PDB file of C-alpha atoms in Angstrom:
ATOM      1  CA  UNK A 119      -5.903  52.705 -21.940  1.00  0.00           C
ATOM      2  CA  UNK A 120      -2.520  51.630 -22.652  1.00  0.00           C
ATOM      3  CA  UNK A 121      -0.965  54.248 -20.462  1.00  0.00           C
ATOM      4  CA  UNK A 122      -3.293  52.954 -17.764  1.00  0.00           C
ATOM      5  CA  UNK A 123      -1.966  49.350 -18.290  1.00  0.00           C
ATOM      6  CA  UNK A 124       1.931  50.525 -18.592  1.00  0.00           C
ATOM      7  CA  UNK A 125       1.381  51.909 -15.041  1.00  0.00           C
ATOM      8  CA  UNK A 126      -0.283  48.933 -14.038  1.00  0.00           C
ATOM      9  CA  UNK A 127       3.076  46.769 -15.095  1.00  0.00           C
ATOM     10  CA  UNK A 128       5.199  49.337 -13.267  1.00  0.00           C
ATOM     11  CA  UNK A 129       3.285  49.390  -9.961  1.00  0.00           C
ATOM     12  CA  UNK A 130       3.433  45.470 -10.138  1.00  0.00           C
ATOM     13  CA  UNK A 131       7.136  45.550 -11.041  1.00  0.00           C
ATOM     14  CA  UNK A 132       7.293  47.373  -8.004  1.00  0.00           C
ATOM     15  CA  UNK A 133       5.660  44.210  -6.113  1.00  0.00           C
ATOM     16  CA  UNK A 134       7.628  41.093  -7.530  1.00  0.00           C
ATOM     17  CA  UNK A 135      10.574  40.362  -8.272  1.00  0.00           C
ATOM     18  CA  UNK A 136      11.894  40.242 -11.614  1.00  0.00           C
ATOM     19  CA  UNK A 137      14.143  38.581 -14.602  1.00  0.00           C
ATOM     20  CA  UNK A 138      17.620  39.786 -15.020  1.00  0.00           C
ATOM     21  CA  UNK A 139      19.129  40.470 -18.345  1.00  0.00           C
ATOM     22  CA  UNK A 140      16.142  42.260 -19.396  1.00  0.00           C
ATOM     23  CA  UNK A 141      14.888  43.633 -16.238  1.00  0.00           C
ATOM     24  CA  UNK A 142      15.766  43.988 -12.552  1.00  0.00           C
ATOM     25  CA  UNK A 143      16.302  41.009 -10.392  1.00  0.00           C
ATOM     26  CA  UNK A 144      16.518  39.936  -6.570  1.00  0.00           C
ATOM     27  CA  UNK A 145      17.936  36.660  -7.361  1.00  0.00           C
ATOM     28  CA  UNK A 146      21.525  38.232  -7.760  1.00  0.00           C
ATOM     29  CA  UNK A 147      20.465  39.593  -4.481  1.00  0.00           C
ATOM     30  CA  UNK A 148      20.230  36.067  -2.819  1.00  0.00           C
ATOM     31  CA  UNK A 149      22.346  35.342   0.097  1.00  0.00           C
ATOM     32  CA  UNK A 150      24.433  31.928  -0.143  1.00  0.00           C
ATOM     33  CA  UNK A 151      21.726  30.821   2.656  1.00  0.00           C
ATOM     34  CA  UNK A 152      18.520  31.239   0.390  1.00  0.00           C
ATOM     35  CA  UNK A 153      20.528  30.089  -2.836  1.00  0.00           C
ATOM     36  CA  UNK A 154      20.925  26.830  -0.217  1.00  0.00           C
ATOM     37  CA  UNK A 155      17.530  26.790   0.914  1.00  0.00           C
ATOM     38  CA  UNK A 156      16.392  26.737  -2.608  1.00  0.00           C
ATOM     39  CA  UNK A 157      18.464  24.452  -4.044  1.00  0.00           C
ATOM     40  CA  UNK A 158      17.854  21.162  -0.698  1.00  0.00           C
ATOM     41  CA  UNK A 159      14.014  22.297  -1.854  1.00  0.00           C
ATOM     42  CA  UNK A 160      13.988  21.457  -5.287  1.00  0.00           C
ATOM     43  CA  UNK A 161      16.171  17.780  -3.906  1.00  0.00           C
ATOM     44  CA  UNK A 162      13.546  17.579  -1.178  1.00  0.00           C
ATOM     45  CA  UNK A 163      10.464  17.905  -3.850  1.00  0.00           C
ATOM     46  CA  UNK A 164      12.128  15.378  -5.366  1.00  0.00           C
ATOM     47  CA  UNK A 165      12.285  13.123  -3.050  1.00  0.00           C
ATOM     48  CA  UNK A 166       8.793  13.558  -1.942  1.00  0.00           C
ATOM     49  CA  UNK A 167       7.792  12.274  -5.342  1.00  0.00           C
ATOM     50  CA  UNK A 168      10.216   8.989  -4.692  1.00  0.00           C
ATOM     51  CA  UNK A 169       8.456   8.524  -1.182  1.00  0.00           C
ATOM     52  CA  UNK A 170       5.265   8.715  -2.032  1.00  0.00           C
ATOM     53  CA  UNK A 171       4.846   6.453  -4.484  1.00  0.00           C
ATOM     54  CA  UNK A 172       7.175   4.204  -2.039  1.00  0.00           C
ATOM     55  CA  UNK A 173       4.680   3.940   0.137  1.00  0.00           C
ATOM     56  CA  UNK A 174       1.462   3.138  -1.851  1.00  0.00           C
ATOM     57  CA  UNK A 175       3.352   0.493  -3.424  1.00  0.00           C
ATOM     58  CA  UNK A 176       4.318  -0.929  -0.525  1.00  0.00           C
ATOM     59  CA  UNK A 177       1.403  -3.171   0.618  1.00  0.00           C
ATOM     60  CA  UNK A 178       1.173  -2.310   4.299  1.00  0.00           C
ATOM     61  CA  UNK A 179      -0.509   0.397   3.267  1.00  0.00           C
ATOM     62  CA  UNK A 180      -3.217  -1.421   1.480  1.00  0.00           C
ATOM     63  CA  UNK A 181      -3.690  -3.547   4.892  1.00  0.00           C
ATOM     64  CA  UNK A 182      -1.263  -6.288   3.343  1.00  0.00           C
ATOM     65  CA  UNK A 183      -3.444  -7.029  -0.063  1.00  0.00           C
ATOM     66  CA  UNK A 184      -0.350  -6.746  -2.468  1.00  0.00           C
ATOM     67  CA  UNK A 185      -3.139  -6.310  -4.913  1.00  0.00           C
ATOM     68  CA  UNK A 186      -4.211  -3.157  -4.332  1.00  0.00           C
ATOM     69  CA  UNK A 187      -0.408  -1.446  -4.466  1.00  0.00           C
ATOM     70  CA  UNK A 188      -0.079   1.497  -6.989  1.00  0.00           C
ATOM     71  CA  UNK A 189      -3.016   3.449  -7.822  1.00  0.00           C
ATOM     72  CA  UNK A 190      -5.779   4.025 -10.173  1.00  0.00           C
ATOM     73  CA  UNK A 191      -8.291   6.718 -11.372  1.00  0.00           C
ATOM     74  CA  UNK A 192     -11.196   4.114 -11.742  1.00  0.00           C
ATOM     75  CA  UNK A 193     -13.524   4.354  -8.868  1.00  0.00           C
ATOM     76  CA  UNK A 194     -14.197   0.790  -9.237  1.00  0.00           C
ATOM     77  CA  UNK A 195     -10.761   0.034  -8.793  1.00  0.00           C
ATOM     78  CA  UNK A 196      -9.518  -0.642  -4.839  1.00  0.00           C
ATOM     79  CA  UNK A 197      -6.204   1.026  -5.795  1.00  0.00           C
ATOM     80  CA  UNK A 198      -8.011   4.552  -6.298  1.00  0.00           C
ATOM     81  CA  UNK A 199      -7.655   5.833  -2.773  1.00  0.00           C
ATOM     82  CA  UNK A 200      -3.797   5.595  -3.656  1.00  0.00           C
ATOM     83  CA  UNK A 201      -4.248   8.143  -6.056  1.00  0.00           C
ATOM     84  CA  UNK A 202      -5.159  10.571  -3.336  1.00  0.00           C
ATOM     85  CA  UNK A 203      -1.595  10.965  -1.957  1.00  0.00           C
ATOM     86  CA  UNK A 204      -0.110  10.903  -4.596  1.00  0.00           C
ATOM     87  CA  UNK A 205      -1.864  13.615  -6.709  1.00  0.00           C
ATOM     88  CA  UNK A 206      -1.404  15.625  -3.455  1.00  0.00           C
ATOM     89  CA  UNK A 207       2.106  15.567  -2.967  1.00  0.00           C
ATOM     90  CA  UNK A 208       2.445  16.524  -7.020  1.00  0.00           C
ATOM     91  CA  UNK A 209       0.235  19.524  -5.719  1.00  0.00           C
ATOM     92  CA  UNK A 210       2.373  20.569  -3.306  1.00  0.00           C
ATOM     93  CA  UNK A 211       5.834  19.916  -5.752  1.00  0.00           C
ATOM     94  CA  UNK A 212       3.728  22.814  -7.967  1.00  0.00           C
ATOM     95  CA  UNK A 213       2.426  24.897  -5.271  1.00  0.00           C
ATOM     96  CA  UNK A 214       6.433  24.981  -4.172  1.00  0.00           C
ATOM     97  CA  UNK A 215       7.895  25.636  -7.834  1.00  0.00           C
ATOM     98  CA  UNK A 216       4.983  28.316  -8.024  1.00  0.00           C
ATOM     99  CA  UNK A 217       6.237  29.728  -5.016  1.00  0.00           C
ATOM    100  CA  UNK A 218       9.354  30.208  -5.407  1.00  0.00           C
ATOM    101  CA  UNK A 219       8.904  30.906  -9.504  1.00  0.00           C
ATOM    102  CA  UNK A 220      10.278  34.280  -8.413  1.00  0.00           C
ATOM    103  CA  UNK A 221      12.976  33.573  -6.411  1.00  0.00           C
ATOM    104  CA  UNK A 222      14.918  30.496  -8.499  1.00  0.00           C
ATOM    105  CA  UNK A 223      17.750  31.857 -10.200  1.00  0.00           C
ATOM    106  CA  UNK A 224      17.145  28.855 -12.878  1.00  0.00           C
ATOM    107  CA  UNK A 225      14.044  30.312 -13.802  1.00  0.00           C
ATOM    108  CA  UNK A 226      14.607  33.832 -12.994  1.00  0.00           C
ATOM    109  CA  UNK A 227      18.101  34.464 -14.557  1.00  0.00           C
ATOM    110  CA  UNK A 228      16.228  32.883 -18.300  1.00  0.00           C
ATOM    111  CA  UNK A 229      12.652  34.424 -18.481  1.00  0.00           C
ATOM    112  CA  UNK A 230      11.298  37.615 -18.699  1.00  0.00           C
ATOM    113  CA  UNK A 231       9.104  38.907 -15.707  1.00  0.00           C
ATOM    114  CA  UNK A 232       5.963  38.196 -17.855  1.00  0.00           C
ATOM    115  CA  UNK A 233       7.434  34.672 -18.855  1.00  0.00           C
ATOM    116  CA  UNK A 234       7.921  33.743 -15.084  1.00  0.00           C
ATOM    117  CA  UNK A 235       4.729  34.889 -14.228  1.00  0.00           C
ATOM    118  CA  UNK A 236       3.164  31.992 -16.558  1.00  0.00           C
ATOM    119  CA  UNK A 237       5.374  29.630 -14.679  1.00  0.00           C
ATOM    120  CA  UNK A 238       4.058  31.062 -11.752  1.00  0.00           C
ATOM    121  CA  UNK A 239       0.291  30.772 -12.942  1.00  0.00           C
ATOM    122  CA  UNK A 240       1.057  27.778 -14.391  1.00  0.00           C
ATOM    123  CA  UNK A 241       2.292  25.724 -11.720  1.00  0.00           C
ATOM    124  CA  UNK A 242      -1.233  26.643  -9.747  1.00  0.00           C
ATOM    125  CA  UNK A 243      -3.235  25.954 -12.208  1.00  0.00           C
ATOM    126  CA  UNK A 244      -1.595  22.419 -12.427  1.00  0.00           C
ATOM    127  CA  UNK A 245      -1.475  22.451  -8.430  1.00  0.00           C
ATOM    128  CA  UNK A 246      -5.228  23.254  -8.775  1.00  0.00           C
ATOM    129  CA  UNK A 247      -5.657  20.474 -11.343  1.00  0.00           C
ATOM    130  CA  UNK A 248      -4.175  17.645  -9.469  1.00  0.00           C
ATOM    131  CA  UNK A 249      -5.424  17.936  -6.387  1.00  0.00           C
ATOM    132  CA  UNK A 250      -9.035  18.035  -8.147  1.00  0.00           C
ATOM    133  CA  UNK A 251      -8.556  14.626  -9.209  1.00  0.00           C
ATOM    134  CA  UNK A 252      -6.880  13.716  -5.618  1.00  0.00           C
ATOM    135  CA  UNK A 253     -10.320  14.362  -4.201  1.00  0.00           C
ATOM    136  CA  UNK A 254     -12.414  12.796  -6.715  1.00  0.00           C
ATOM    137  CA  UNK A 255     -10.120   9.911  -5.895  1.00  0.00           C
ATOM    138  CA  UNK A 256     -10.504   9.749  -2.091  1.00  0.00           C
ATOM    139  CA  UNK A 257     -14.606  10.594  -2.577  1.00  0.00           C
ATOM    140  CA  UNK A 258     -14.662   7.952  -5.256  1.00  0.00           C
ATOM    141  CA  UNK A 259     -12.776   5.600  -2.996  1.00  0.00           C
ATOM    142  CA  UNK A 260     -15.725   6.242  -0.192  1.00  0.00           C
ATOM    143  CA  UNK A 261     -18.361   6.204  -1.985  1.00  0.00           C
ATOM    144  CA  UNK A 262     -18.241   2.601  -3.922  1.00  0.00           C
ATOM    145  CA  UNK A 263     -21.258  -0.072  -2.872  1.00  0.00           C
ATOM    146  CA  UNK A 264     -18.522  -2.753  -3.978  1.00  0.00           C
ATOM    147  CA  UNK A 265     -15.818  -1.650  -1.682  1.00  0.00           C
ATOM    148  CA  UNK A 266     -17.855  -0.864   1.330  1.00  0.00           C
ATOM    149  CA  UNK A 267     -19.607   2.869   1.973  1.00  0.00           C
ATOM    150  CA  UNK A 268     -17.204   5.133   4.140  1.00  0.00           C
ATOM    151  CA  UNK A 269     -17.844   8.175   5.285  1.00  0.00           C
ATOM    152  CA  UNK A 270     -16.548  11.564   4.158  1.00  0.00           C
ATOM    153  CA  UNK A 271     -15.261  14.353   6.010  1.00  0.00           C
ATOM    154  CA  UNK A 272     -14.675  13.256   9.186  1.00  0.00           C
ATOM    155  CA  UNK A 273     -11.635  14.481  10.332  1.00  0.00           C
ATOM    156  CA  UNK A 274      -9.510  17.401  11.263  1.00  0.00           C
ATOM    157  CA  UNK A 275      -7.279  16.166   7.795  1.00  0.00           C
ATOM    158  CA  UNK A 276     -10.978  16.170   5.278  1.00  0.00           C
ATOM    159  CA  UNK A 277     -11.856  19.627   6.951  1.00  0.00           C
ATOM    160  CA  UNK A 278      -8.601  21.165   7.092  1.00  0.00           C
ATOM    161  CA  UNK A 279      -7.616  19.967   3.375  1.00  0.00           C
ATOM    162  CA  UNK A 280     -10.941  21.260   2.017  1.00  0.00           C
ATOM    163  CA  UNK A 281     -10.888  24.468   3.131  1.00  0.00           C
ATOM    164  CA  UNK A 282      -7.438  24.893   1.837  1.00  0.00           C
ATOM    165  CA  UNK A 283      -8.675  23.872  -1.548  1.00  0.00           C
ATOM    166  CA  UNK A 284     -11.618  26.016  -1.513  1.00  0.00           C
ATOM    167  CA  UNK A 285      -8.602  29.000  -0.636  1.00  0.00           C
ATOM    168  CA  UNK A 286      -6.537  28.197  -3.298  1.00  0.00           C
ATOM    169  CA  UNK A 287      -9.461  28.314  -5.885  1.00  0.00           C
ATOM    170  CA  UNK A 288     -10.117  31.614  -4.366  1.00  0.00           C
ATOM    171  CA  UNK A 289      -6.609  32.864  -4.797  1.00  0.00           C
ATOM    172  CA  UNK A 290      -6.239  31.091  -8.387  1.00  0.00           C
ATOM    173  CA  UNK A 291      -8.941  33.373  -9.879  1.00  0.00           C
ATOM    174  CA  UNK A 292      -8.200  36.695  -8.286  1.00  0.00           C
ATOM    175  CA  UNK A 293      -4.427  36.175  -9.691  1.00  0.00           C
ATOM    176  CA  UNK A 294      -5.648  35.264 -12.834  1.00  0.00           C
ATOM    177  CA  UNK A 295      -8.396  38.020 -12.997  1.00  0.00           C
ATOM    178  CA  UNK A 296      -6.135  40.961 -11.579  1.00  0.00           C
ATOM    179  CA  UNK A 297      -2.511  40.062 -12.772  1.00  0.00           C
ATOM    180  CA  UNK A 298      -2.798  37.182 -15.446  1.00  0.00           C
ATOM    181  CA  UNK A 299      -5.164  38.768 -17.566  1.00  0.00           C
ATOM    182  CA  UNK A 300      -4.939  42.228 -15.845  1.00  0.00           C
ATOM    183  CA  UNK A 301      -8.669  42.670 -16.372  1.00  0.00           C
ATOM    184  CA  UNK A 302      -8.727  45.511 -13.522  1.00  0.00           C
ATOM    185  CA  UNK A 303      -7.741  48.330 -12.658  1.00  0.00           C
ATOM    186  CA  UNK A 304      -3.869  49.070 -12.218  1.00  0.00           C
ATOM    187  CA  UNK A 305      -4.500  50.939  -8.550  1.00  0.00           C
ATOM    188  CA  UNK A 306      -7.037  47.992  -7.766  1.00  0.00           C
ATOM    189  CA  UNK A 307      -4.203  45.524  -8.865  1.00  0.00           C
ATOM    190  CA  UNK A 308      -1.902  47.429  -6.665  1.00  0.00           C
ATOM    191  CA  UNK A 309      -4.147  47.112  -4.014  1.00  0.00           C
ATOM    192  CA  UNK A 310      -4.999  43.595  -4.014  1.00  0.00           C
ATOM    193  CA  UNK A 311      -1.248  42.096  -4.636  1.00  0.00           C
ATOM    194  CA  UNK A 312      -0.504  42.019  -0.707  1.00  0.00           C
ATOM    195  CA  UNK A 313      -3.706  40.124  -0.155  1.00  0.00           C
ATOM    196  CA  UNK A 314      -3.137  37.595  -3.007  1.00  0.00           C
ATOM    197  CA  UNK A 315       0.537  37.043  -1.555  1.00  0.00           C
ATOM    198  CA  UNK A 316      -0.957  36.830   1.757  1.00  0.00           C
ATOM    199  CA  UNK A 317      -3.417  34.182   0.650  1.00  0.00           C
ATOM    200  CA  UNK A 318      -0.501  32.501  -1.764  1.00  0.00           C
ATOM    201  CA  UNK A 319       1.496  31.891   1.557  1.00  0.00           C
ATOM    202  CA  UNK A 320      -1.245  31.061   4.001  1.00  0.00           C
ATOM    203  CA  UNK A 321      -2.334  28.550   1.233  1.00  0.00           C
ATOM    204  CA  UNK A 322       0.718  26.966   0.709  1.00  0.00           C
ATOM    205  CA  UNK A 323       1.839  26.255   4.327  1.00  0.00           C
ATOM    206  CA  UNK A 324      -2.227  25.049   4.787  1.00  0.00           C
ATOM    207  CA  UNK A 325      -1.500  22.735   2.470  1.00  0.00           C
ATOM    208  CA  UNK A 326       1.370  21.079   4.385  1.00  0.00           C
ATOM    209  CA  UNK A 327      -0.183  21.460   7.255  1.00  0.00           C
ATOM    210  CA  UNK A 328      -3.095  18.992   5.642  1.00  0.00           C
ATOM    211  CA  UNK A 329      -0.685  16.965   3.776  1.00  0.00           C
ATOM    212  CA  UNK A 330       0.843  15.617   7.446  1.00  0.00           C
ATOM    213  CA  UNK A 331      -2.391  15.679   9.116  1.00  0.00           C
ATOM    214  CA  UNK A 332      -3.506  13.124   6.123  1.00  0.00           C
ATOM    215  CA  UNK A 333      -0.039  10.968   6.971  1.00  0.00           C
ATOM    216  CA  UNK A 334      -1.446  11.112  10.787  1.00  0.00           C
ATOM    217  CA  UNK A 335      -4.842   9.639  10.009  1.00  0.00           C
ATOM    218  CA  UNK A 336      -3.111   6.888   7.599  1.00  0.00           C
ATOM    219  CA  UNK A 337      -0.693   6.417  11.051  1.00  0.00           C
ATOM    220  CA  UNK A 338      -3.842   5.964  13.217  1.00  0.00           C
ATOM    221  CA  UNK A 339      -5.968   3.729  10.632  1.00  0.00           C
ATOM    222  CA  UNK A 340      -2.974   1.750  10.165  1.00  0.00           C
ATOM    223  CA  UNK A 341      -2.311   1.639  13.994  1.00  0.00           C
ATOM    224  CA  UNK A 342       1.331   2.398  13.606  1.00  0.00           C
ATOM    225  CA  UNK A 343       3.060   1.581  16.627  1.00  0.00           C
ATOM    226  CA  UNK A 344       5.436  -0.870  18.688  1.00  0.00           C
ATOM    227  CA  UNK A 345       5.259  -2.638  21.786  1.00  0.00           C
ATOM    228  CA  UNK A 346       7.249  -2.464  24.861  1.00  0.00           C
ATOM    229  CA  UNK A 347       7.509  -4.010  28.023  1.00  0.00           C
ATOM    230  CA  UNK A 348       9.406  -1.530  29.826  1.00  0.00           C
ATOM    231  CA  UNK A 349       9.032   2.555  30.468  1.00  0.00           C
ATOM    232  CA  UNK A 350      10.312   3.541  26.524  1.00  0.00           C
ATOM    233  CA  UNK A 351      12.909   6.068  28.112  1.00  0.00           C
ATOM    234  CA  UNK A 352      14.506   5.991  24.618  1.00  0.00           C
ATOM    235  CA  UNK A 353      12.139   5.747  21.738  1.00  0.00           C
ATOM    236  CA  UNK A 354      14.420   6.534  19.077  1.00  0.00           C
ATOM    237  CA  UNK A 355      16.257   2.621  19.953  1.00  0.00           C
ATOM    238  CA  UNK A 356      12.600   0.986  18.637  1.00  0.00           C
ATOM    239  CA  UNK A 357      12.191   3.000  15.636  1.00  0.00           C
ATOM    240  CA  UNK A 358      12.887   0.429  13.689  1.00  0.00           C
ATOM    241  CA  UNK A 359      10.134  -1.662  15.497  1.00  0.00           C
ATOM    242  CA  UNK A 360       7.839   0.579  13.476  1.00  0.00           C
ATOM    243  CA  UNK A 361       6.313  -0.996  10.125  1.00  0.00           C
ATOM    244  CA  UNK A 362       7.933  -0.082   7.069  1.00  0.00           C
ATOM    245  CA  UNK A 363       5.372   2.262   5.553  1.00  0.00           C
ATOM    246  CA  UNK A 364       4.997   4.169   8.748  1.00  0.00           C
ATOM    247  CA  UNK A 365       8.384   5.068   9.217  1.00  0.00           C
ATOM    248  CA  UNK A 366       8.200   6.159   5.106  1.00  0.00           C
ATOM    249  CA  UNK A 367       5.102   8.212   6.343  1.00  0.00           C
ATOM    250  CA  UNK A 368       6.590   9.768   8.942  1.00  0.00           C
ATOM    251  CA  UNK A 369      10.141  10.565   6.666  1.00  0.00           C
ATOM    252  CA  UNK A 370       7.223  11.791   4.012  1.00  0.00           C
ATOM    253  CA  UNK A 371       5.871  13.855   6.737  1.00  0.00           C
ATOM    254  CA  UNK A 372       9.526  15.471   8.084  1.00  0.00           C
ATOM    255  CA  UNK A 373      10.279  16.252   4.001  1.00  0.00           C
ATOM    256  CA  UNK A 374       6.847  18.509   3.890  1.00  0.00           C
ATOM    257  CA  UNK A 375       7.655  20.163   7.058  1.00  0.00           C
ATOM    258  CA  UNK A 376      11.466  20.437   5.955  1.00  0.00           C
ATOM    259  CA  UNK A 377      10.121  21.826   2.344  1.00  0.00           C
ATOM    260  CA  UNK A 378       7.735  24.687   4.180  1.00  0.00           C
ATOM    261  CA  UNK A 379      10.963  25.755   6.386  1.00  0.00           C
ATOM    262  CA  UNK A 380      13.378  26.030   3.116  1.00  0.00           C
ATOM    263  CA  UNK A 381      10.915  28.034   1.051  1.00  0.00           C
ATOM    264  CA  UNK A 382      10.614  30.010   4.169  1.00  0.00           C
ATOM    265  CA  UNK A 383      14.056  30.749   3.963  1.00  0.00           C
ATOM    266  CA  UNK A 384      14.340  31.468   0.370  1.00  0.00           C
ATOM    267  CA  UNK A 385      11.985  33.616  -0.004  1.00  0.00           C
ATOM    268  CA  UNK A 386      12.679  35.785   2.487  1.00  0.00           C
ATOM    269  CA  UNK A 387      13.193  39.690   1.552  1.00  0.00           C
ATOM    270  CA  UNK A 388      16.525  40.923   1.917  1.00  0.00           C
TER     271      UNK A 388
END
C-alpha cells in the first residue's frame, strides 16, 4: 500500500510543479515575462478588492438611496444584494492565488510541494465558500416580500454564473477525492490530473467571464450611458459623461479581463 501511494506522489510530481529547496521547481524556470505577469496580478487582485467595494459604497449603485451603500448578510436588509459582488470578486482573488499557487515564487520558493498543495486546496475551498454566500445574497435579495419579489435567473449573467459554480463544485471534490486525500488509485490519479487542470482553467476564466457579464447587467439596470447631439465619432472625449459607478464598473470589468490575460501568461509552460 505504501509503495502504491509513493508511486502515486511520483507520477503527480511528474504533473505539477514543485517547491525548491526540498524538491524540484519551475519557478526558477520563470521567464522575466511570467515573473511580470505574476507580480501586476497579485497588484491587480488587489485592486479589484479596492474597486469593488468602491462601487457598492458609492450610492449610484443603490439607485441614489445613500442608505443602502455597503452591504449586509441579512436578507432583510436592502444592502444584501451588495454582498453579491463583493463575495464574488473575493472568489475570484482565491480562484487566482489558487491558480497560480504553483507558479508564485513567494509561495513556491517557502513550502514544500505538499504544503502548496493546501494553499492550492485551500484557496478553492475558500473560493467555493464565498461565492456560496454571494448567491444566498443575490437569492435572498430577490426573494424578500418587503423589498419587492424579483425574479431569479433570468439572464445570460444568473445562467452563465451558475453553471460555473456547479463546475467548480465538481472540480473541488474530484481534487480533493483524488489528490487531497489521495483516496484512489495512483494510475487513476494519473489519469484524471489533465481533466481536473482542464476543468481548473475552464472554471476559472468562466468565472470572469460571469463576473463582467454581472457588471453588464448592473450597466443595463442602471442605464449607464450619455447623451449626444451629434454622430459620437469620438467616444472616448464623453467618457467622463458616464456616471461615476459605471465608469468604476467598467475599470472593475477591464481589471478581471486584465487578471485572466496575466495568469495566462504566468502560467504558461516553458
Amino acid at each position: 500500500m505504501s509503495s502504491n501511494k509513493q508511486r502515486g506522489n511520483s507520477m503527480e510530481a511528474g504533473l505539477l510543479p514543485t517547491s525548491s529547496g526540498q524538491t524540484p521547481t519551475n519557478s526558477s524556470q520563470l521567464s522575466s515575462l511570467q515573473l511580470t505577469a505574476a507580480t501586476l496580478t497579485q497588484v491587480l487582485c488587489a485592486t479589484m478588492l479596492v474597486q469593488v467595494f468602491v462601487i457598492i459604497n458609492n450610492a449610484e449603485f443603490t439607485f441614489g438611496n445613500a442608505d443602502n451603500t455597503g452591504f449586509s448578510l441579512d436578507k432583510e436588509s436592502k444592502k444584501v444584494f451588495n454582498a453579491h459582488p463583493v463575495l464574488m470578486t473575493v472568489s475570484f482573488v482565491l480562484m487566482t492565488v489558487g491558480k497560480l499557487s504553483f507558479t508564485i515564487p513567494f509561495i513556491t520558493n517557502r513550502l514544500s510541494r505538499p504544503k502548496v498543495k493546501v494553499v492550492h486546496g485551500s484557496s478553492w475551498l475558500l473560493a467555493l465558500i464565498s461565492s456560496s454566500f454571494a448567491l444566498y445574497a443575490v437569492f435572498a435579495s430577490h426573494n424578500v416580500e418587503s423589498q419587492g419579489y424579483k425574479a431569479n435567473m433570468y439572464s445570460l449573467h444568473s445562467w452563465v454564473g451558475i453553471a460555473v459554480f456547479a463546475a467548480m463544485i465538481g472540480n473541488f471534490l474530484i481534487g480533493s477525492v483524488a489528490f487531497g486525500f489521495q483516496l484512489v488509485e495512483p494510475e487513476t490519479r494519473g489519469k484524471l490530473m489533465p481533466f481536473h487542470k482542464l476543468f481548473g482553467n475552464l472554471i476559472y476564466y468562466g468565472w470572469g467571464v460571469a463576473m463582467i457579464l454581472g457588471l453588464l447587467s448592473r450597466s443595463w439596470i442602471l442605464s449607464c450611458g450619455y447623451s449626444v447631439t451629434e454622430a459620437d465619432v469620438n467616444p472616448a472625449e464623453h467618457y467622463n459623461d458616464l456616471p461615476e459607478t459605471c465608469r468604476q464598473m467598467n475599470g472593475l470589468g477591464m481589471e478581471v479581463l486584465a487578471t485572466i490575460v496575466l495568469v495566462s501568461v504566468a502560467s504558461m509552460k516553458n
